[in-house]
Coordinates of C-alpha atoms and ligand atoms in Angstrom, one line a residue:
M1 CA -35.5 11.1 -6.2
S2 CA -35.0 8.0 -8.5
I3 CA -32.6 5.7 -10.2
A4 CA -31.6 5.3 -13.6
L5 CA -29.9 2.8 -15.7
L6 CA -27.8 4.5 -18.8
Y7 CA -27.4 2.2 -21.4
E8 CA -26.5 2.0 -25.2
R9 CA -28.0 -1.2 -26.2
S10 CA -29.8 -3.5 -23.9
E11 CA -27.9 -6.5 -23.3
T12 CA -28.1 -9.6 -20.8
D13 CA -26.4 -7.3 -18.0
E14 CA -28.7 -4.3 -18.5
L15 CA -31.7 -7.0 -18.6
G16 CA -30.3 -8.5 -15.3
I17 CA -30.2 -5.3 -13.9
K18 CA -33.7 -5.0 -14.4
Q19 CA -34.8 -8.0 -13.2
T20 CA -32.6 -7.4 -10.3
A21 CA -34.3 -4.0 -9.6
E22 CA -37.8 -5.8 -10.0
Q23 CA -36.8 -8.1 -7.6
L24 CA -35.3 -5.7 -4.8
G25 CA -38.4 -3.7 -5.4
I26 CA -36.3 -0.5 -6.7
K27 CA -37.8 1.6 -9.6
L28 CA -35.8 1.9 -12.2
E29 CA -35.8 4.6 -14.8
F30 CA -34.0 3.9 -18.3
I31 CA -32.2 6.7 -20.1
P32 CA -30.9 5.7 -23.7
F33 CA -27.5 7.1 -24.9
R34 CA -27.2 6.6 -28.5
K35 CA -29.7 8.4 -31.0
I36 CA -30.6 11.1 -28.5
A37 CA -30.1 14.8 -28.5
L38 CA -28.4 16.5 -25.9
A39 CA -29.1 20.5 -26.1
F40 CA -27.8 22.8 -23.8
C41 CA -28.1 26.4 -23.6
K42 CA -28.7 29.4 -21.4
D43 CA -32.5 28.3 -20.9
G44 CA -31.3 24.9 -19.5
Y45 CA -30.9 21.4 -21.2
S46 CA -33.2 19.2 -22.8
F47 CA -32.2 15.0 -23.7
R48 CA -34.5 13.7 -26.3
T49 CA -34.9 10.5 -28.8
K50 CA -36.6 11.2 -32.0
G51 CA -39.9 9.8 -30.4
K52 CA -39.4 10.7 -26.5
D53 CA -38.6 13.7 -24.3
Y54 CA -36.1 12.2 -21.5
T55 CA -35.4 15.4 -19.9
D56 CA -38.2 15.5 -17.0
I57 CA -37.3 12.2 -16.5
I58 CA -33.8 12.7 -15.9
K59 CA -34.8 16.2 -13.6
N60 CA -35.9 13.7 -11.0
V61 CA -33.2 11.1 -11.3
G62 CA -31.2 11.1 -8.0
V63 CA -28.4 8.5 -9.1
V64 CA -27.6 7.4 -12.7
L65 CA -25.9 3.6 -13.2
N66 CA -23.6 4.2 -16.2
R67 CA -23.7 1.4 -18.4
A68 CA -22.7 3.1 -21.6
Q69 CA -20.1 0.7 -23.7
S70 CA -17.1 2.4 -25.0
K71 CA -15.0 4.1 -22.1
N72 CA -15.3 7.3 -23.8
R73 CA -18.9 7.4 -24.2
R74 CA -19.2 6.3 -21.0
L75 CA -16.6 9.3 -19.3
F76 CA -19.2 11.8 -21.6
A77 CA -22.2 10.0 -20.0
S78 CA -20.8 10.2 -16.2
H79 CA -19.6 14.0 -17.0
I80 CA -22.9 15.1 -18.3
M81 CA -24.8 13.5 -15.6
E82 CA -22.8 15.2 -12.9
T83 CA -22.8 18.5 -14.4
F84 CA -26.8 18.3 -14.3
G85 CA -26.2 17.5 -10.6
K86 CA -26.7 13.4 -10.6
K87 CA -24.5 11.2 -8.4
T88 CA -22.8 8.4 -11.1
I89 CA -21.9 4.9 -10.4
N90 CA -19.1 4.9 -11.4
P91 CA -18.4 8.5 -10.7
S92 CA -16.4 10.3 -13.7
S93 CA -13.2 10.4 -11.9
I94 CA -12.9 6.5 -11.4
E95 CA -13.9 5.7 -15.1
F96 CA -11.1 8.5 -16.1
E97 CA -8.8 6.3 -14.3
C98 CA -10.2 3.1 -15.3
Y99 CA -9.8 4.2 -18.6
S100 CA -6.4 3.8 -19.0
K101 CA -4.2 0.9 -17.7
L102 CA -1.1 3.2 -17.2
R103 CA -3.3 5.4 -14.8
T104 CA -4.8 2.3 -13.1
M105 CA -1.2 0.8 -12.6
L106 CA 0.2 3.8 -11.5
H107 CA -2.3 4.5 -8.7
F108 CA -1.8 0.7 -7.6
W109 CA 1.3 1.1 -7.5
A110 CA 1.2 4.6 -5.6
W111 CA -0.7 2.5 -2.9
G112 CA 1.7 -0.6 -2.7
V113 CA -0.4 -2.6 -4.6
P114 CA 1.8 -5.2 -6.2
I115 CA 1.6 -5.0 -10.6
P116 CA 3.8 -6.6 -13.1
K117 CA 6.5 -4.3 -13.9
T118 CA 5.5 -1.8 -16.3
V119 CA 7.3 0.4 -18.9
Y120 CA 5.6 3.5 -20.6
V121 CA 7.3 5.2 -23.3
P122 CA 5.8 8.1 -24.6
C123 CA 6.7 7.6 -28.1
D124 CA 4.7 6.2 -31.1
A125 CA 6.0 3.6 -33.5
V126 CA 6.0 6.0 -36.5
D127 CA 6.3 9.4 -36.6
I128 CA 5.3 11.3 -39.8
T129 CA 7.2 14.6 -40.6
R130 CA 5.9 17.8 -42.0
D131 CA 6.8 16.8 -45.7
G132 CA 5.4 13.6 -45.3
R133 CA 8.4 11.1 -44.3
E134 CA 8.1 8.6 -41.9
I135 CA 10.5 8.1 -39.2
H136 CA 10.8 4.7 -37.4
N137 CA 11.1 4.7 -33.8
E138 CA 11.0 1.1 -33.1
P139 CA 14.2 0.4 -32.6
D140 CA 15.0 2.9 -29.9
I141 CA 11.5 1.8 -28.0
A142 CA 12.6 -1.7 -28.4
D143 CA 15.8 -0.8 -26.7
L144 CA 14.3 1.3 -24.0
L145 CA 12.2 -1.6 -23.2
Q146 CA 14.8 -4.2 -23.4
D147 CA 16.9 -2.2 -20.7
E148 CA 14.0 -2.7 -18.0
L149 CA 12.4 -5.6 -18.9
A150 CA 13.9 -9.0 -19.6
L151 CA 13.3 -10.1 -23.2
D152 CA 14.2 -13.9 -23.1
E153 CA 11.4 -14.0 -20.1
G154 CA 8.8 -12.2 -22.5
I155 CA 7.8 -8.8 -23.2
V156 CA 4.0 -7.8 -23.2
V157 CA 3.1 -4.8 -25.6
K158 CA -0.6 -3.9 -24.9
P159 CA -2.7 -0.7 -25.8
D160 CA -3.2 1.5 -22.9
A161 CA -7.4 1.3 -23.6
G162 CA -8.2 -2.2 -24.6
T163 CA -10.6 -4.5 -23.9
H164 CA -11.2 -8.4 -24.8
G165 CA -7.4 -9.1 -24.9
K166 CA -7.1 -7.3 -28.2
G167 CA -3.9 -5.8 -29.3
I168 CA -1.9 -7.8 -26.3
I169 CA 1.2 -9.2 -27.7
L170 CA 4.2 -11.2 -26.1
A171 CA 7.5 -11.2 -27.6
K172 CA 10.3 -13.2 -26.8
N173 CA 12.7 -12.4 -29.3
R174 CA 14.3 -8.8 -30.4
E175 CA 12.6 -9.5 -34.1
E176 CA 9.1 -10.1 -32.4
L177 CA 9.4 -7.3 -30.0
V178 CA 9.9 -4.9 -32.6
A179 CA 7.5 -6.1 -35.2
N180 CA 4.8 -6.1 -31.9
I181 CA 5.9 -2.2 -31.6
Q182 CA 5.3 -1.6 -35.1
A183 CA 1.9 -3.2 -35.1
T184 CA 0.7 -0.7 -32.4
K185 CA -1.4 2.1 -33.6
S186 CA -2.0 5.5 -31.7
S187 CA -5.6 6.3 -32.1
I188 CA -8.4 8.3 -30.0
T189 CA -8.3 5.9 -27.7
N190 CA -4.8 4.9 -27.4
P191 CA -3.4 8.3 -28.2
V192 CA 0.5 8.4 -27.1
G193 CA 3.1 5.8 -26.8
I194 CA 3.8 2.1 -26.1
L195 CA 3.1 0.1 -23.1
A196 CA 4.6 -2.7 -22.0
Q197 CA 4.9 -5.6 -19.4
E198 CA 7.1 -7.7 -18.0
L199 CA 5.2 -11.5 -18.8
V200 CA 4.0 -12.9 -15.6
K201 CA 4.2 -16.5 -15.2
K202 CA 0.8 -17.2 -14.6
W203 CA 0.3 -21.1 -15.0
F204 CA -3.1 -21.2 -17.0
Y205 CA -5.4 -19.1 -15.3
D206 CA -5.9 -15.1 -14.4
L207 CA -8.6 -13.8 -11.9
R208 CA -11.4 -11.3 -12.3
I209 CA -12.0 -10.0 -8.4
I210 CA -15.1 -7.6 -7.6
V211 CA -14.7 -5.0 -5.1
Y212 CA -17.5 -2.2 -4.1
K213 CA -18.7 0.2 -1.7
E214 CA -21.9 1.5 -0.6
K215 CA -22.0 5.0 1.1
G216 CA -21.3 4.9 5.2
K217 CA -19.9 1.3 4.7
N218 CA -16.4 0.0 4.1
P219 CA -15.3 -1.5 0.7
V220 CA -16.0 -5.0 0.1
C221 CA -14.2 -7.5 -2.0
H222 CA -16.2 -10.6 -3.0
P223 CA -14.9 -13.8 -1.4
S224 CA -14.7 -15.7 -4.4
A225 CA -13.3 -14.8 -7.9
L226 CA -13.7 -15.5 -11.3
A227 CA -11.2 -17.6 -12.5
R228 CA -10.6 -18.1 -16.3
G229 CA -8.7 -20.2 -17.6
G230 CA -7.4 -22.5 -20.3
F231 CA -3.7 -22.9 -22.5
K232 CA -5.2 -21.8 -25.9
D233 CA -3.0 -18.4 -25.6
F234 CA -0.9 -16.7 -22.9
R235 CA -3.9 -14.2 -22.5
T236 CA -6.3 -16.0 -20.4
N237 CA -9.2 -13.9 -20.5
T238 CA -12.7 -15.3 -21.3
Y239 CA -13.7 -13.5 -24.4
L240 CA -10.8 -15.7 -26.3
G241 CA -12.8 -19.0 -25.3
N242 CA -11.4 -19.9 -22.3
L243 CA -13.3 -21.6 -19.2
V244 CA -14.6 -20.3 -16.1
F245 CA -14.1 -21.4 -12.6
D246 CA -15.0 -19.7 -8.9
A247 CA -12.1 -19.6 -6.7
A248 CA -12.0 -18.9 -3.1
L249 CA -9.6 -15.8 -2.1
P250 CA -7.5 -15.6 0.7
V251 CA -7.7 -12.9 3.1
Y252 CA -4.3 -11.2 1.7
V253 CA -5.7 -11.1 -1.7
K254 CA -8.9 -9.4 -0.5
E255 CA -7.4 -6.9 1.4
L256 CA -5.3 -6.0 -1.5
A257 CA -8.5 -5.9 -3.5
V258 CA -9.7 -3.3 -1.0
K259 CA -7.1 -1.4 -1.3
C260 CA -7.2 -1.2 -4.9
G261 CA -10.6 -0.1 -4.6
R262 CA -9.5 3.0 -2.3
A263 CA -6.6 3.5 -4.6
L264 CA -8.9 4.7 -7.5
S265 CA -11.7 5.7 -5.6
K266 CA -10.2 8.1 -3.7
D267 CA -13.1 9.4 -1.4
H268 CA -16.2 8.3 -3.6
E269 CA -18.9 7.0 -1.3
A270 CA -20.3 4.3 -3.5
Y271 CA -19.0 2.3 -6.6
V272 CA -18.4 -1.0 -7.9
L273 CA -15.0 -2.3 -10.0
A274 CA -14.0 -5.5 -11.5
L275 CA -10.3 -6.0 -11.1
D276 CA -8.2 -8.3 -13.1
A277 CA -5.2 -10.1 -11.4
M278 CA -2.7 -12.7 -12.0
I279 CA -0.9 -14.9 -10.0
N280 CA 2.9 -15.3 -10.6
V281 CA 3.0 -19.1 -9.9
G282 CA 6.7 -19.1 -11.8
D283 CA 7.3 -22.7 -11.6
N284 CA 5.5 -23.6 -8.2
K285 CA 3.0 -25.8 -10.2
T286 CA 1.4 -28.7 -8.5
L287 CA 0.3 -30.5 -11.3
D288 CA 2.1 -31.1 -14.8
D289 CA 0.4 -29.3 -17.8
E290 CA -0.3 -32.5 -19.6
A291 CA -2.4 -33.7 -17.0
L292 CA -3.9 -30.4 -16.5
K293 CA -4.6 -30.2 -20.1
Q294 CA -6.6 -33.5 -19.8
E295 CA -8.5 -32.0 -17.0
L296 CA -9.4 -28.8 -19.0
N297 CA -10.8 -30.7 -21.9
K298 CA -13.1 -32.7 -19.7
A299 CA -14.3 -29.5 -18.1
D300 CA -14.4 -27.8 -21.7
A301 CA -16.9 -30.8 -22.8
A302 CA -18.9 -30.1 -19.5
F303 CA -19.0 -26.5 -20.5
E304 CA -20.8 -27.3 -23.9
S305 CA -24.4 -26.8 -22.8
V306 CA -23.7 -23.7 -21.4
K307 CA -22.2 -22.4 -24.3
K308 CA -24.8 -23.9 -26.3
I309 CA -27.3 -22.0 -24.2
K310 CA -25.1 -18.5 -24.1
K311 CA -25.6 -18.4 -28.1
D312 CA -29.4 -19.1 -27.9
E313 CA -31.1 -16.2 -29.6
T314 CA -34.0 -16.1 -27.8
K315 CA -32.0 -14.4 -25.0
L316 CA -32.8 -10.8 -25.3
R317 CA -36.4 -11.7 -26.6
D318 CA -37.5 -13.9 -23.7
F319 CA -34.9 -13.4 -21.0
P320 CA -36.2 -14.8 -18.0
S321 CA -36.8 -18.2 -19.4
W322 CA -33.8 -18.2 -21.1
N323 CA -32.0 -17.2 -18.0
N324 CA -33.5 -19.9 -16.1
R325 CA -32.2 -22.5 -18.2
L326 CA -28.8 -20.3 -18.2
E327 CA -28.6 -20.8 -14.2
A328 CA -29.7 -24.8 -14.5
A329 CA -27.0 -25.3 -17.1
F330 CA -24.5 -23.6 -15.0
Q331 CA -25.3 -25.6 -12.0
A332 CA -24.9 -28.6 -13.5
Y333 CA -21.5 -27.6 -15.2
K334 CA -20.4 -26.4 -11.7
L335 CA -21.3 -29.7 -10.2
S336 CA -19.6 -31.9 -12.7
E337 CA -16.3 -33.7 -11.3
P338 CA -14.0 -31.9 -14.3
Y339 CA -15.3 -28.5 -13.2
L340 CA -14.5 -29.5 -9.2
R341 CA -11.0 -30.9 -9.7
V342 CA -10.1 -27.8 -11.6
K343 CA -11.3 -25.5 -9.6
G344 CA -9.3 -27.5 -6.4
I345 CA -6.0 -27.3 -8.5
I346 CA -6.8 -23.1 -9.0
E347 CA -7.5 -22.5 -5.3
D348 CA -4.7 -24.6 -4.3
S349 CA -2.4 -22.7 -6.6
I350 CA -3.8 -19.3 -5.3
E351 CA -3.5 -20.1 -1.6
K352 CA 0.3 -21.5 -2.3
N353 CA 1.3 -18.5 -4.2
K354 CA -1.2 -15.9 -2.9
T355 CA 1.9 -13.2 -1.9
N356 CA 2.8 -13.4 -5.7
V357 CA -0.5 -11.9 -6.7
V358 CA -0.1 -8.6 -9.2
F359 CA -3.6 -6.7 -10.2
H360 CA -3.2 -5.0 -13.6
E361 CA -6.4 -3.8 -14.6
A362 CA -9.9 -2.3 -13.0
N363 CA -12.7 -2.1 -15.2
S364 CA -15.5 0.3 -14.3
C365 CA -18.5 -1.6 -16.3
P366 CA -17.9 -5.2 -16.4
E367 CA -20.1 -7.9 -17.6
F368 CA -21.1 -9.7 -15.1
W369 CA -24.5 -11.4 -15.7
E370 CA -23.4 -14.7 -17.2
H371 CA -19.7 -15.6 -16.0
T372 CA -19.3 -13.5 -12.7
R373 CA -22.8 -14.1 -11.5
L374 CA -22.8 -17.7 -12.3
T375 CA -20.0 -18.8 -11.3
A376 CA -18.4 -16.4 -8.8
G377 CA -21.7 -16.1 -7.3
I378 CA -22.2 -12.2 -7.0
N379 CA -24.9 -10.7 -8.9
V380 CA -23.0 -7.2 -9.5
A381 CA -26.3 -5.6 -9.9
V382 CA -27.1 -5.9 -6.6
P383 CA -24.1 -3.8 -5.3
L384 CA -24.9 -1.3 -8.6
L385 CA -28.5 -0.9 -7.1
K386 CA -27.9 -0.9 -3.5
G387 CA -25.3 1.5 -3.7
A388 CA -27.1 4.0 -5.7
E389 CA -29.7 3.5 -3.1
S390 CA -27.2 4.3 -0.4
L391 CA -26.5 7.7 -2.4
I392 CA -29.7 8.6 -2.5
Q393 CA -30.8 8.0 1.1
S394 CA -28.4 10.5 2.6
Ligands
LIG401 N1 2.1 -8.7 -18.0 C1 1.0 -9.7 -18.4 N2 2.1 -11.5 -18.1 C2 1.5 -12.2 -18.6 N3 -0.3 -12.3 -19.0 C3 -0.8 -11.0 -19.4 C4 -0.3 -10.0 -18.8 N4 -1.0 -9.2 -19.3 C5 -1.9 -9.7 -19.7 N5 -2.0 -11.0 -19.8 C6 -3.4 -12.3 -20.2 O1 -4.0 -11.1 -21.2 C7 -5.3 -11.3 -20.8 C8 -5.4 -9.8 -21.4 O2 -5.1 -8.6 -20.8 P1 -5.8 -7.6 -19.9 O3 -6.8 -7.9 -19.0 O4 -4.8 -6.8 -19.9 O5 -6.4 -7.0 -21.5 P2 -7.9 -6.6 -22.0 O6 -8.0 -6.5 -22.9 O7 -8.2 -5.5 -20.7 O8 -8.9 -7.8 -21.4 P3 -10.3 -8.1 -20.8 O9 -11.3 -6.8 -21.6 O10 -10.9 -9.2 -20.9 O11 -10.1 -7.5 -19.5 C9 -5.2 -11.3 -19.1 O12 -6.6 -12.0 -18.8 C10 -3.8 -12.1 -19.0 O13 -4.4 -13.4 -19.1
LIG402 MG1 -8.4 -7.3 -18.2

């Protein structure tokens, strides 16, 4: 029985998984999940591209690492593979929970994990009647949100199934709130209603925390988080051009992260999750924002050489040498004084405000090769592959 990597496009994460498998001496099969035809009928199933038949390969696979990029396709992929008798990382039930921020937070809440106060209104901004009239629900939805969340503190409206911070919008007055509700669009991925949250007063950074589990072992929280920071926007995720730092996690936060893993995975034996968390620092800041901005500007300058290599087009053509250059650039960035100073500020602020941590999302297929691996120091390909091995060895 072998392990397979199922993917849509081979990006640095997938190439990284491949390289890590080679280094660990693990044989990996590859299953494309784009231009393929999956056929099934009373005689069985087949799985083919125009040029190649993958059916026999799949029959011999025991565990599938599911790296399909879109949440919907990933859910399909894990269901298909599980129906064929394969184990998957992550299993479809975990994919299902992670697909939706609402579902994820409900589970966190039920397990006693702190979350930002969240309000769900199962009604779209606009209804269209049978005779084509528009019924505007924005004012009523805004009233319902305002009854639960303090508007002058800020209300964040977010798509239930978004990524990269898209569609996450902040309102601080009634006009903005109604406009933000109006801007929401229901779709196949975000089918019904409005999801809103209190604005967490998180200073300039948020956290990405990795938890994983192998069969027969307890879940583990990696001791360092990836802290994403900047003052560009209230959204601090890396996609929006923010800087990255590593930050040691207090035991209290690590234990909560493990609880998040348990909340989403139930009794699944192996999984890998990237949790998003924020620290509600409030006014408990150790440095004024202007001084901090100067430090961040200096860190930004030190990060320039990393950015240049990240953009380099040779990365997919000559992955090993590009990767060596990326590693060297990250090493230099991490040793730079501004980096170390900002890292110190973040760690100090996490330690002082650890009991104000909130968890708000879990990602079942995180990007990891560039930032998480080289700042937080965890190659997520390792727990993925070891988790897969642990499922086969039983
Ligand atoms: N309730 C909130 N209060 C304050 N900031 C928030 C809140 N929710 C989200 N944010 C900010 O917006 C960013 C994006 O939020 P979130 O992680 O929910 O979105 P996403 O679309 O899943 O992004 P990604 O795919 O990068 O994880 C977070 O990194 C955080 O900085
Ligand atoms: Mg997120």
